[in-house]
Amino acid sequence: MSNSVMSPPAKPSGSSRGLGQVVSKVPSRFLPVIATFVVFVATFGVGSARYEGFASGQVMANLFIDNAFLIVLAVGMTFVILTGGIDLSVGSVVALSTMIAASALQAGWPAWLVVITVLAAGSGLGLAMGWVIHRFGVQPFIVTLAGMFLARGLCFVISVESVSIKNPTFRDVATGTIELPGGVTITYPVVIALVAVIAAVYVLHLTRFGRTVYAVGGSESSARLMGLATTRVKIGVYVISGFCSSLGGLLFSLYMLSGYSLHAVGMELDAIAAVVVGGSLLSGGVGFVIGSVVGVLVLGTIQTLISFEGTLSSWWTKIVIGALLLAFIALQRIIVRRT
Amino acid sequence: MKNRLLWPVLALVALLVLNVVVTPSFFSLRLQDGHLYGSLIDILRNGAPTLLIALGMTLVIATRGIDLSVGAVAAIAGAVTCTYIASGGDPWIGMGLALLLCAALGLWNGFLVSVLGIQPIIATLVLMTAGRGIAMLITEGQIVTVDSPTYREVGAGFLVLPIAILISLAVLGLVALVTRKTALGLLIESVGVNPAASRLAGVKARTIIWTVYVFAALCAAVAGLMISSNVSAADANNAGLWIEMDAILAVVIGGTSLAGGKYSLTGTLLGALIIQTLTTTVYTIGIAPEITLVFKAVVVIAVCLMQAPIRIRVRQGVPA
Amino acid sequence: MTEPVVDMRGISVEFPGVKALQEVDFRLFPGEVHALMGENGAGKSTLIKALTGVHPLAAGEVRYAGGSVSFGGPAEAQAAGISTVYQEVNLCSNLTVAENILLGREPRKFGRIDGKTMRARAAEMLARIGLHIDPGSVLESHPIAVQQLVAIARAVAVDARVLVLDEPTSSLDVDEVAELFRIIRVLRDEGVAVLFVTHFLEQVYEISDRITVLRNGRLVGEHATATFSRIDLVSAMLGREMGVLEEIERRTGTPGDPLLVAEGLGRKGSVAPFDLEIRSGEVVGLAGLLGSGRTEVARLLFGADKADSGRVLVDGKPVHLRGPRSAIEVGIAFSSEDRKAEGVVADLSVRDNLILAMQAARGWLRPVPRKLADELVAKYMEMLDIRPANPDAVVGTLSGGNQQKVLLARWLVTEPRLLILDEPTRGIDVGAKAQIQKLVADLAAEGMAVVFISAELEEVVRIADRVVVMRDRQKVAELDGGAVGVDDVMALIAGGGGVEKAVAS
């Protein structure tokens, strides 16, 4: 690629480059994220061109409102996938979280205790899965599959019926809105989701833990030889994913105002799809939280588009998501082959 | 080899014993109108689709792959057949169409994995996601019910034993025969154990991988026909939902490693039986059936941990 | 002379069933470049790993900076000032250059990583070794050579007193090596002790001050480079093992027609273009040190690696070798030097391994009939004396020599016209070795062409009708059979002309 670097005299960097050179200098790691963003703008643009009122701030805000929980899940999943792992349990943990929250509230627990309990349960399950993966060298796929069964089963242990949430605090948070300039309203879960995103970006890019996540995904053996805390990271990402799943579960329980064993069936696939469409490599080491967030927005926009279309049936959502997955996987292959 | 099957066998025996203790009549069979009934028959019959899919999955996993799309493929098979029959077509032709389409889907998966070199887990995730959409596209989002005695035979018919059992055992026999009588088994294992050595020995890994994905899709198609025929309807959303997970589990419990290589069809049979017996057991001892999932989780972890120490020992035994 | 910074005495390392190092002494002084030389299995890597605490010592003592030490692993050794750079770049190519240099010891401000300071600090480190690249760029956007230099920058970022370079030059071209050497000299002049492992003799004489030679896990000697001739070095490395077979009956008949002709065949970064003619019924030996390009030649002839220049003719007709299958189709067979990774299919039986190539050629729909398989297995088990004589034994449980015989048999059943054997006798017992040598001679007598690669010159010289000598990735000579002596080959391997350079530096 650049063989000039071997010659001792330093070249002034960045001062006299043409535009074309600058564009070609965009590191390939940013390409998928840029592609995701382009897809998002394109789908949103199609919607705006076709439908009156699509291009409103509120439609955009609704994307966040309707997908706040998925954003949080995708954030957690990004950590796991960055290390080259996978977490199939997130959907079930969401369901379990709604179940714990709803039934504990029904039993009269205070809201703060419920929140802590749910978050602790999710993180605890993540810790357990991460430990088994690390300690026994069982594939993450199998361990988190077991976690998926376990969490879903525990839902049924708590209750087979749907439990509605009547706690006033939860209801207030769920129904409360925040007015933004321009008459756009958002909900508290959106704020929580965005805080989670910011926290994740901070951790991934500005802490040693976060950089080790990338290092482990890039080359675990190198990371170990560099003396990095790989064990802590490999287990830690599952704790983070568990925490995010339970937080997502809390947001979902606010969204649905109920706990139900059959909530969020298959949501792990949505989360994985969002991360892949967001430009992360399932083999690890490459990807950004922001990409995953835009990935969620792309999925959400497609859903909105199809509901606006009316004549298009909902199953097209799945087909389009499948096609998008394929497109991004192909894009990644091309990038990997080129370098 | 024998050691590997020890734990699954013990687990199955334990489950069966537990059942007999709870329900002494567990092993009894009765013949009524030339049909055989009994708890064991129920287990076999309900486990038939999982067994079928697990058989295909075994070969895929042996090549270091995985196929997540089988559940969606099963739904597509049911959807195609039912839609065709509902529009006045012949059930046999409908089933033939379903098998053809699913074989094509298997080719697609095989193409992504062997030609484009995409990780199997992602390559098949595409069809896992899009496949249900395709099934719904075919049924136009409806649950298509059919009234075809011929079609009903596949999943609900009897030939002394339920036909579903006979089909799945026939496929098991066929796979065993084909992998042994042709060189497929040898080449699958050789690609799974040591891809680099296989390449240098001139093994056409691409053909082998393509073959196993097509086979897995065909198994899924037959399982899908069984599921849909049993209820004489195609439910694009729920038919074969999570069956890929059960199938993968059956394979893993049966002692075939997700890392590929040596596989055991007998192990897979045992694995599928364990999963189905577990479900039945939970039901017979009076626990809410939904809680089966918890037990499934426990069994998976237990079996994996039994196998895990071996893997760790192997890794440490090699001086770097 | 000053005190040695590293002083290893009487080091022995044992693996199950293998004595990897036996009572080796090794000293490393500050401000010197010390080359560690030896062929495969000599124990170079083991010695380095014994120093950095990867392998526990069975006997001996490691003294570092005056005190007795026992590191728990590379990380601990690095913390104490012993940094290692490996042949494969052990960095995370998905991260930036700055991160790769400072990962694990990033400058932090209020608990968060201070990117600006980090890049500035990394730029300093890079400047120290005179490497001018953007610390914020992603590592994988740079060529391997630069990544290698970044690894060195990381290694010396902590105050390294000892820098271990384990074959850092094997994938570099001439200019890149020059750059690396410039950096090594800078560090040496700063007083860093550099331990340098390489297979390139030129480089040893260009950069090193002293040489330690190991062979078969034992110390052969320590010498000052200036007074140690190339020929002495090569003979120290290769040793002069007495032949296993006293005499192989030489065929007097002339070899047959040219079977395979390579014209200007080469691959960038692997082996320089070469010409080679192989006739039926002759054994062509490939001699050279490890890393000289001998294995690469074999892989190109088989299509295991794709050539990017030249062409191959079989029976006078050009053949496009797209991969092993197309080579197999024209009757070429290749047994890799890496038995474990590229040879045996460890979990399968002897029978399955033996018929694998034949089966692969037939495709899965036409299985080798059981009867034929049994006959072949029985025939080759007896002919090659494979033990245990149980076709159902799992190959992974066999000894190295017997695995090698199974691999030979795998190809012999396909009745190839050209058999390429890369180190077929390495790491196997004396009896099996003799059997394999005899077999090669017999096969050639029956008209098969054989390319025989071995690190043991005696073996090559004795078996081959013609010896092709490789040095530093180039074919340097082709010697005619009968007249060749080990000394001639050794002189060619050692090469000449580099002595002045060694003195100059």
PDB file of N, CA, C and O in Angstrom, chain B residues 178 181-184 186-187 189-190 193-194 196-204 207-208 211 260-262 317-320, chain C residues 15 49 55 302-304 324-325 328 334 336 340-348 352 355-357 359-360 364 367 410-411:
ATOM      1  N   VAL B 178     -25.501 -44.144   3.040  1.00  0.00           N
ATOM      2  CA  VAL B 178     -24.810 -43.316   2.040  1.00  0.00           C
ATOM      3  C   VAL B 178     -23.431 -42.903   2.535  1.00  0.00           C
ATOM      4  O   VAL B 178     -22.448 -42.989   1.809  1.00  0.00           O
ATOM      5  N   LYS B 181     -21.390 -46.259   2.547  1.00  0.00           N
ATOM      6  CA  LYS B 181     -21.194 -46.979   1.283  1.00  0.00           C
ATOM      7  C   LYS B 181     -20.513 -46.110   0.237  1.00  0.00           C
ATOM      8  O   LYS B 181     -19.807 -46.611  -0.623  1.00  0.00           O
ATOM      9  N   THR B 182     -20.759 -44.813   0.294  1.00  0.00           N
ATOM     10  CA  THR B 182     -19.967 -43.941  -0.577  1.00  0.00           C
ATOM     11  C   THR B 182     -18.836 -43.404   0.297  1.00  0.00           C
ATOM     12  O   THR B 182     -18.710 -43.764   1.456  1.00  0.00           O
ATOM     13  N   ALA B 183     -18.048 -42.518  -0.270  1.00  0.00           N
ATOM     14  CA  ALA B 183     -16.924 -41.999   0.493  1.00  0.00           C
ATOM     15  C   ALA B 183     -17.297 -40.678   1.167  1.00  0.00           C
ATOM     16  O   ALA B 183     -16.438 -39.980   1.695  1.00  0.00           O
ATOM     17  N   LEU B 184     -18.596 -40.328   1.159  1.00  0.00           N
ATOM     18  CA  LEU B 184     -18.997 -39.028   1.686  1.00  0.00           C
ATOM     19  C   LEU B 184     -18.562 -38.856   3.141  1.00  0.00           C
ATOM     20  O   LEU B 184     -18.004 -37.825   3.517  1.00  0.00           O
ATOM     21  N   LEU B 186     -16.191 -40.298   4.865  1.00  0.00           N
ATOM     22  CA  LEU B 186     -14.740 -40.145   4.996  1.00  0.00           C
ATOM     23  C   LEU B 186     -14.300 -38.734   4.618  1.00  0.00           C
ATOM     24  O   LEU B 186     -13.540 -38.086   5.335  1.00  0.00           O
ATOM     25  N   LEU B 187     -14.825 -38.247   3.486  1.00  0.00           N
ATOM     26  CA  LEU B 187     -14.376 -36.940   3.018  1.00  0.00           C
ATOM     27  C   LEU B 187     -14.901 -35.818   3.911  1.00  0.00           C
ATOM     28  O   LEU B 187     -14.212 -34.835   4.149  1.00  0.00           O
ATOM     29  N   GLU B 189     -15.434 -36.040   7.127  1.00  0.00           N
ATOM     30  CA  GLU B 189     -14.612 -36.026   8.343  1.00  0.00           C
ATOM     31  C   GLU B 189     -13.223 -35.489   8.060  1.00  0.00           C
ATOM     32  O   GLU B 189     -12.654 -34.736   8.850  1.00  0.00           O
ATOM     33  N   SER B 190     -12.698 -35.848   6.906  1.00  0.00           N
ATOM     34  CA  SER B 190     -11.343 -35.390   6.596  1.00  0.00           C
ATOM     35  C   SER B 190     -11.305 -33.870   6.443  1.00  0.00           C
ATOM     36  O   SER B 190     -10.396 -33.204   6.934  1.00  0.00           O
ATOM     37  N   VAL B 193     -11.755 -32.481  10.090  1.00  0.00           N
ATOM     38  CA  VAL B 193     -10.635 -32.682  11.014  1.00  0.00           C
ATOM     39  C   VAL B 193      -9.449 -31.822  10.607  1.00  0.00           C
ATOM     40  O   VAL B 193      -8.839 -31.145  11.428  1.00  0.00           O
ATOM     41  N   ASN B 194      -9.104 -31.849   9.331  1.00  0.00           N
ATOM     42  CA  ASN B 194      -7.901 -31.147   8.888  1.00  0.00           C
ATOM     43  C   ASN B 194      -8.080 -30.609   7.465  1.00  0.00           C
ATOM     44  O   ASN B 194      -7.703 -31.262   6.498  1.00  0.00           O
ATOM     45  N   ALA B 196      -6.522 -28.284   5.853  1.00  0.00           N
ATOM     46  CA  ALA B 196      -5.294 -28.038   5.099  1.00  0.00           C
ATOM     47  C   ALA B 196      -4.769 -29.335   4.501  1.00  0.00           C
ATOM     48  O   ALA B 196      -4.425 -29.396   3.315  1.00  0.00           O
ATOM     49  N   ALA B 197      -4.722 -30.391   5.310  1.00  0.00           N
ATOM     50  CA  ALA B 197      -4.234 -31.672   4.814  1.00  0.00           C
ATOM     51  C   ALA B 197      -5.160 -32.197   3.727  1.00  0.00           C
ATOM     52  O   ALA B 197      -4.700 -32.765   2.730  1.00  0.00           O
ATOM     53  N   SER B 198      -6.454 -31.992   3.895  1.00  0.00           N
ATOM     54  CA  SER B 198      -7.403 -32.477   2.901  1.00  0.00           C
ATOM     55  C   SER B 198      -7.178 -31.783   1.568  1.00  0.00           C
ATOM     56  O   SER B 198      -7.230 -32.404   0.514  1.00  0.00           O
ATOM     57  N   ARG B 199      -6.896 -30.495   1.634  1.00  0.00           N
ATOM     58  CA  ARG B 199      -6.663 -29.749   0.396  1.00  0.00           C
ATOM     59  C   ARG B 199      -5.442 -30.311  -0.329  1.00  0.00           C
ATOM     60  O   ARG B 199      -5.474 -30.558  -1.532  1.00  0.00           O
ATOM     61  N   LEU B 200      -4.384 -30.545   0.422  1.00  0.00           N
ATOM     62  CA  LEU B 200      -3.173 -31.056  -0.204  1.00  0.00           C
ATOM     63  C   LEU B 200      -3.356 -32.471  -0.737  1.00  0.00           C
ATOM     64  O   LEU B 200      -2.669 -32.891  -1.653  1.00  0.00           O
ATOM     65  N   ALA B 201      -4.307 -33.205  -0.135  1.00  0.00           N
ATOM     66  CA  ALA B 201      -4.551 -34.564  -0.625  1.00  0.00           C
ATOM     67  C   ALA B 201      -5.490 -34.531  -1.824  1.00  0.00           C
ATOM     68  O   ALA B 201      -5.834 -35.566  -2.380  1.00  0.00           O
ATOM     69  N   GLY B 202      -5.930 -33.321  -2.195  1.00  0.00           N
ATOM     70  CA  GLY B 202      -6.758 -33.188  -3.383  1.00  0.00           C
ATOM     71  C   GLY B 202      -8.249 -33.313  -3.141  1.00  0.00           C
ATOM     72  O   GLY B 202      -9.023 -33.478  -4.072  1.00  0.00           O
ATOM     73  N   VAL B 203      -8.676 -33.238  -1.871  1.00  0.00           N
ATOM     74  CA  VAL B 203     -10.111 -33.345  -1.581  1.00  0.00           C
ATOM     75  C   VAL B 203     -10.815 -32.073  -2.063  1.00  0.00           C
ATOM     76  O   VAL B 203     -10.361 -30.970  -1.812  1.00  0.00           O
ATOM     77  N   LYS B 204     -11.927 -32.277  -2.771  1.00  0.00           N
ATOM     78  CA  LYS B 204     -12.710 -31.138  -3.257  1.00  0.00           C
ATOM     79  C   LYS B 204     -13.639 -30.674  -2.146  1.00  0.00           C
ATOM     80  O   LYS B 204     -14.813 -31.060  -2.097  1.00  0.00           O
ATOM     81  N   THR B 207     -17.199 -29.149  -3.066  1.00  0.00           N
ATOM     82  CA  THR B 207     -18.294 -30.071  -3.389  1.00  0.00           C
ATOM     83  C   THR B 207     -18.873 -30.677  -2.125  1.00  0.00           C
ATOM     84  O   THR B 207     -20.092 -30.787  -1.972  1.00  0.00           O
ATOM     85  N   ILE B 208     -17.984 -31.072  -1.225  1.00  0.00           N
ATOM     86  CA  ILE B 208     -18.430 -31.721   0.001  1.00  0.00           C
ATOM     87  C   ILE B 208     -19.307 -30.765   0.808  1.00  0.00           C
ATOM     88  O   ILE B 208     -20.405 -31.119   1.266  1.00  0.00           O
ATOM     89  N   THR B 211     -22.605 -30.252  -0.763  1.00  0.00           N
ATOM     90  CA  THR B 211     -23.466 -31.417  -0.576  1.00  0.00           C
ATOM     91  C   THR B 211     -24.135 -31.406   0.796  1.00  0.00           C
ATOM     92  O   THR B 211     -25.342 -31.646   0.901  1.00  0.00           O
ATOM     93  N   GLY B 260     -16.122 -29.441  14.571  1.00  0.00           N
ATOM     94  CA  GLY B 260     -16.040 -30.247  13.367  1.00  0.00           C
ATOM     95  C   GLY B 260     -15.256 -31.531  13.551  1.00  0.00           C
ATOM     96  O   GLY B 260     -14.692 -31.800  14.606  1.00  0.00           O
ATOM     97  N   GLY B 261     -15.227 -32.336  12.491  1.00  0.00           N
ATOM     98  CA  GLY B 261     -14.470 -33.575  12.532  1.00  0.00           C
ATOM     99  C   GLY B 261     -15.352 -34.790  12.691  1.00  0.00           C
ATOM    100  O   GLY B 261     -16.405 -34.882  12.068  1.00  0.00           O
ATOM    101  N   LYS B 262     -14.892 -35.707  13.552  1.00  0.00           N
ATOM    102  CA  LYS B 262     -15.623 -36.955  13.723  1.00  0.00           C
ATOM    103  C   LYS B 262     -17.056 -36.687  14.168  1.00  0.00           C
ATOM    104  O   LYS B 262     -17.313 -35.857  15.037  1.00  0.00           O
ATOM    105  N   GLY B 317      -1.867 -30.458  26.147  1.00  0.00           N
ATOM    106  CA  GLY B 317      -0.913 -31.538  25.941  1.00  0.00           C
ATOM    107  C   GLY B 317       0.110 -31.239  24.850  1.00  0.00           C
ATOM    108  O   GLY B 317       1.141 -31.845  24.784  1.00  0.00           O
ATOM    109  N   VAL B 318      -0.221 -30.275  24.002  1.00  0.00           N
ATOM    110  CA  VAL B 318       0.666 -29.979  22.880  1.00  0.00           C
ATOM    111  C   VAL B 318       1.707 -28.944  23.290  1.00  0.00           C
ATOM    112  O   VAL B 318       1.371 -27.823  23.607  1.00  0.00           O
ATOM    113  N   PRO B 319       2.968 -29.323  23.311  1.00  0.00           N
ATOM    114  CA  PRO B 319       3.978 -28.320  23.656  1.00  0.00           C
ATOM    115  C   PRO B 319       4.068 -27.277  22.549  1.00  0.00           C
ATOM    116  O   PRO B 319       4.078 -27.624  21.368  1.00  0.00           O
ATOM    117  N   ALA B 320       4.110 -26.031  22.934  1.00  0.00           N
ATOM    118  CA  ALA B 320       4.090 -24.968  21.931  1.00  0.00           C
ATOM    119  C   ALA B 320       5.444 -24.847  21.255  1.00  0.00           C
ATOM    120  O   ALA B 320       6.463 -25.154  21.837  1.00  0.00           O
TER     121      ALA B 320
ATOM    122  N   PHE C  15      10.079 -31.889  27.220  1.00  0.00           N
ATOM    123  CA  PHE C  15       8.656 -32.098  26.941  1.00  0.00           C
ATOM    124  C   PHE C  15       8.419 -33.586  27.087  1.00  0.00           C
ATOM    125  O   PHE C  15       9.372 -34.365  27.047  1.00  0.00           O
ATOM    126  N   LYS C  49      12.122 -19.287  24.754  1.00  0.00           N
ATOM    127  CA  LYS C  49      10.965 -19.458  25.638  1.00  0.00           C
ATOM    128  C   LYS C  49      11.383 -19.836  27.048  1.00  0.00           C
ATOM    129  O   LYS C  49      10.662 -19.545  28.001  1.00  0.00           O
ATOM    130  N   HIS C  55       8.488 -21.809  28.945  1.00  0.00           N
ATOM    131  CA  HIS C  55       8.723 -23.202  29.307  1.00  0.00           C
ATOM    132  C   HIS C  55       9.437 -23.281  30.655  1.00  0.00           C
ATOM    133  O   HIS C  55      10.400 -22.556  30.892  1.00  0.00           O
ATOM    134  N   PHE C 302       3.890 -28.163  -6.836  1.00  0.00           N
ATOM    135  CA  PHE C 302       2.660 -28.914  -6.579  1.00  0.00           C
ATOM    136  C   PHE C 302       1.422 -28.033  -6.744  1.00  0.00           C
ATOM    137  O   PHE C 302       0.306 -28.513  -6.760  1.00  0.00           O
ATOM    138  N   GLY C 303       1.639 -26.730  -6.848  1.00  0.00           N
ATOM    139  CA  GLY C 303       0.477 -25.844  -6.930  1.00  0.00           C
ATOM    140  C   GLY C 303      -0.136 -25.554  -5.577  1.00  0.00           C
ATOM    141  O   GLY C 303      -1.224 -24.981  -5.487  1.00  0.00           O
ATOM    142  N   ALA C 304       0.534 -25.971  -4.495  1.00  0.00           N
ATOM    143  CA  ALA C 304       0.009 -25.691  -3.163  1.00  0.00           C
ATOM    144  C   ALA C 304       0.048 -24.179  -2.917  1.00  0.00           C
ATOM    145  O   ALA C 304      -0.820 -23.621  -2.263  1.00  0.00           O
ATOM    146  N   PRO C 324      -3.620 -27.959  -5.735  1.00  0.00           N
ATOM    147  CA  PRO C 324      -3.164 -29.347  -5.626  1.00  0.00           C
ATOM    148  C   PRO C 324      -3.889 -30.290  -6.582  1.00  0.00           C
ATOM    149  O   PRO C 324      -3.270 -31.171  -7.163  1.00  0.00           O
ATOM    150  N   ARG C 325      -5.185 -30.062  -6.783  1.00  0.00           N
ATOM    151  CA  ARG C 325      -5.928 -31.013  -7.607  1.00  0.00           C
ATOM    152  C   ARG C 325      -5.399 -31.067  -9.032  1.00  0.00           C
ATOM    153  O   ARG C 325      -5.311 -32.136  -9.635  1.00  0.00           O
ATOM    154  N   ILE C 328      -2.264 -33.041  -8.999  1.00  0.00           N
ATOM    155  CA  ILE C 328      -2.518 -34.468  -8.808  1.00  0.00           C
ATOM    156  C   ILE C 328      -2.976 -35.093 -10.125  1.00  0.00           C
ATOM    157  O   ILE C 328      -2.594 -36.200 -10.475  1.00  0.00           O
ATOM    158  N   PHE C 334       2.635 -34.694  -3.359  1.00  0.00           N
ATOM    159  CA  PHE C 334       3.459 -33.863  -2.470  1.00  0.00           C
ATOM    160  C   PHE C 334       3.166 -34.191  -1.023  1.00  0.00           C
ATOM    161  O   PHE C 334       2.021 -34.171  -0.577  1.00  0.00           O
ATOM    162  N   SER C 336       3.917 -32.893   2.669  1.00  0.00           N
ATOM    163  CA  SER C 336       4.394 -31.670   3.314  1.00  0.00           C
ATOM    164  C   SER C 336       5.332 -31.960   4.476  1.00  0.00           C
ATOM    165  O   SER C 336       5.289 -33.021   5.081  1.00  0.00           O
ATOM    166  N   LYS C 340       1.833 -32.760  10.930  1.00  0.00           N
ATOM    167  CA  LYS C 340       0.650 -32.623  11.784  1.00  0.00           C
ATOM    168  C   LYS C 340      -0.389 -31.700  11.148  1.00  0.00           C
ATOM    169  O   LYS C 340      -1.564 -32.031  11.063  1.00  0.00           O
ATOM    170  N   ALA C 341       0.044 -30.538  10.677  1.00  0.00           N
ATOM    171  CA  ALA C 341      -0.913 -29.552  10.179  1.00  0.00           C
ATOM    172  C   ALA C 341      -1.345 -29.828   8.747  1.00  0.00           C
ATOM    173  O   ALA C 341      -2.481 -29.544   8.382  1.00  0.00           O
ATOM    174  N   GLU C 342      -0.444 -30.384   7.933  1.00  0.00           N
ATOM    175  CA  GLU C 342      -0.780 -30.510   6.517  1.00  0.00           C
ATOM    176  C   GLU C 342      -0.679 -31.937   5.997  1.00  0.00           C
ATOM    177  O   GLU C 342      -0.760 -32.162   4.800  1.00  0.00           O
ATOM    178  N   GLY C 343      -0.482 -32.863   6.897  1.00  0.00           N
ATOM    179  CA  GLY C 343      -0.306 -34.233   6.447  1.00  0.00           C
ATOM    180  C   GLY C 343      -1.421 -35.135   6.906  1.00  0.00           C
ATOM    181  O   GLY C 343      -2.448 -35.269   6.252  1.00  0.00           O
ATOM    182  N   VAL C 344      -1.239 -35.699   8.076  1.00  0.00           N
ATOM    183  CA  VAL C 344      -2.207 -36.681   8.544  1.00  0.00           C
ATOM    184  C   VAL C 344      -3.523 -36.016   8.948  1.00  0.00           C
ATOM    185  O   VAL C 344      -3.559 -34.863   9.346  1.00  0.00           O
ATOM    186  N   VAL C 345      -4.597 -36.779   8.789  1.00  0.00           N
ATOM    187  CA  VAL C 345      -5.891 -36.377   9.345  1.00  0.00           C
ATOM    188  C   VAL C 345      -6.002 -37.163  10.642  1.00  0.00           C
ATOM    189  O   VAL C 345      -6.401 -38.318  10.654  1.00  0.00           O
ATOM    190  N   ALA C 346      -5.590 -36.500  11.730  1.00  0.00           N
ATOM    191  CA  ALA C 346      -5.226 -37.208  12.952  1.00  0.00           C
ATOM    192  C   ALA C 346      -6.329 -38.103  13.530  1.00  0.00           C
ATOM    193  O   ALA C 346      -6.039 -39.171  14.046  1.00  0.00           O
ATOM    194  N   ASP C 347      -7.586 -37.665  13.428  1.00  0.00           N
ATOM    195  CA  ASP C 347      -8.650 -38.429  14.082  1.00  0.00           C
ATOM    196  C   ASP C 347      -9.117 -39.644  13.271  1.00  0.00           C
ATOM    197  O   ASP C 347      -9.925 -40.428  13.750  1.00  0.00           O
ATOM    198  N   LEU C 348      -8.645 -39.756  12.053  1.00  0.00           N
ATOM    199  CA  LEU C 348      -9.121 -40.851  11.220  1.00  0.00           C
ATOM    200  C   LEU C 348      -8.161 -42.039  11.281  1.00  0.00           C
ATOM    201  O   LEU C 348      -7.024 -41.919  11.705  1.00  0.00           O
ATOM    202  N   ASP C 352      -8.283 -45.009   6.388  1.00  0.00           N
ATOM    203  CA  ASP C 352      -8.883 -43.811   5.788  1.00  0.00           C
ATOM    204  C   ASP C 352      -7.811 -42.839   5.311  1.00  0.00           C
ATOM    205  O   ASP C 352      -7.926 -42.251   4.236  1.00  0.00           O
ATOM    206  N   ILE C 355      -6.119 -44.145   2.005  1.00  0.00           N
ATOM    207  CA  ILE C 355      -6.813 -44.066   0.718  1.00  0.00           C
ATOM    208  C   ILE C 355      -7.329 -42.659   0.423  1.00  0.00           C
ATOM    209  O   ILE C 355      -7.999 -42.438  -0.580  1.00  0.00           O
ATOM    210  N   LEU C 356      -6.996 -41.699   1.308  1.00  0.00           N
ATOM    211  CA  LEU C 356      -7.614 -40.372   1.173  1.00  0.00           C
ATOM    212  C   LEU C 356      -7.363 -39.724  -0.195  1.00  0.00           C
ATOM    213  O   LEU C 356      -8.289 -39.249  -0.846  1.00  0.00           O
ATOM    214  N   ALA C 357      -6.120 -39.729  -0.640  1.00  0.00           N
ATOM    215  CA  ALA C 357      -5.812 -39.051  -1.905  1.00  0.00           C
ATOM    216  C   ALA C 357      -6.479 -39.768  -3.074  1.00  0.00           C
ATOM    217  O   ALA C 357      -7.016 -39.147  -3.991  1.00  0.00           O
ATOM    218  N   GLN C 359      -9.157 -41.563  -2.920  1.00  0.00           N
ATOM    219  CA  GLN C 359     -10.593 -41.318  -2.810  1.00  0.00           C
ATOM    220  C   GLN C 359     -10.938 -39.907  -3.289  1.00  0.00           C
ATOM    221  O   GLN C 359     -11.940 -39.697  -3.975  1.00  0.00           O
ATOM    222  N   ALA C 360     -10.099 -38.953  -2.905  1.00  0.00           N
ATOM    223  CA  ALA C 360     -10.364 -37.571  -3.289  1.00  0.00           C
ATOM    224  C   ALA C 360     -10.373 -37.438  -4.805  1.00  0.00           C
ATOM    225  O   ALA C 360     -11.186 -36.723  -5.376  1.00  0.00           O
ATOM    226  N   TRP C 364     -16.699 -38.377  -4.127  1.00  0.00           N
ATOM    227  CA  TRP C 364     -17.339 -39.150  -3.067  1.00  0.00           C
ATOM    228  C   TRP C 364     -18.325 -40.187  -3.590  1.00  0.00           C
ATOM    229  O   TRP C 364     -18.663 -41.139  -2.904  1.00  0.00           O
ATOM    230  N   PRO C 367     -16.780 -44.637  -4.246  1.00  0.00           N
ATOM    231  CA  PRO C 367     -15.890 -45.020  -3.147  1.00  0.00           C
ATOM    232  C   PRO C 367     -14.887 -46.067  -3.600  1.00  0.00           C
ATOM    233  O   PRO C 367     -15.166 -46.846  -4.513  1.00  0.00           O
ATOM    234  N   ARG C 410      -0.142 -43.010   1.227  1.00  0.00           N
ATOM    235  CA  ARG C 410      -1.283 -42.287   0.692  1.00  0.00           C
ATOM    236  C   ARG C 410      -1.021 -41.882  -0.751  1.00  0.00           C
ATOM    237  O   ARG C 410      -1.896 -41.946  -1.600  1.00  0.00           O
ATOM    238  N   TRP C 411       0.225 -41.449  -1.008  1.00  0.00           N
ATOM    239  CA  TRP C 411       0.533 -41.006  -2.369  1.00  0.00           C
ATOM    240  C   TRP C 411       0.892 -42.173  -3.274  1.00  0.00           C
ATOM    241  O   TRP C 411       0.567 -42.173  -4.451  1.00  0.00           O
TER     242      TRP C 411
END
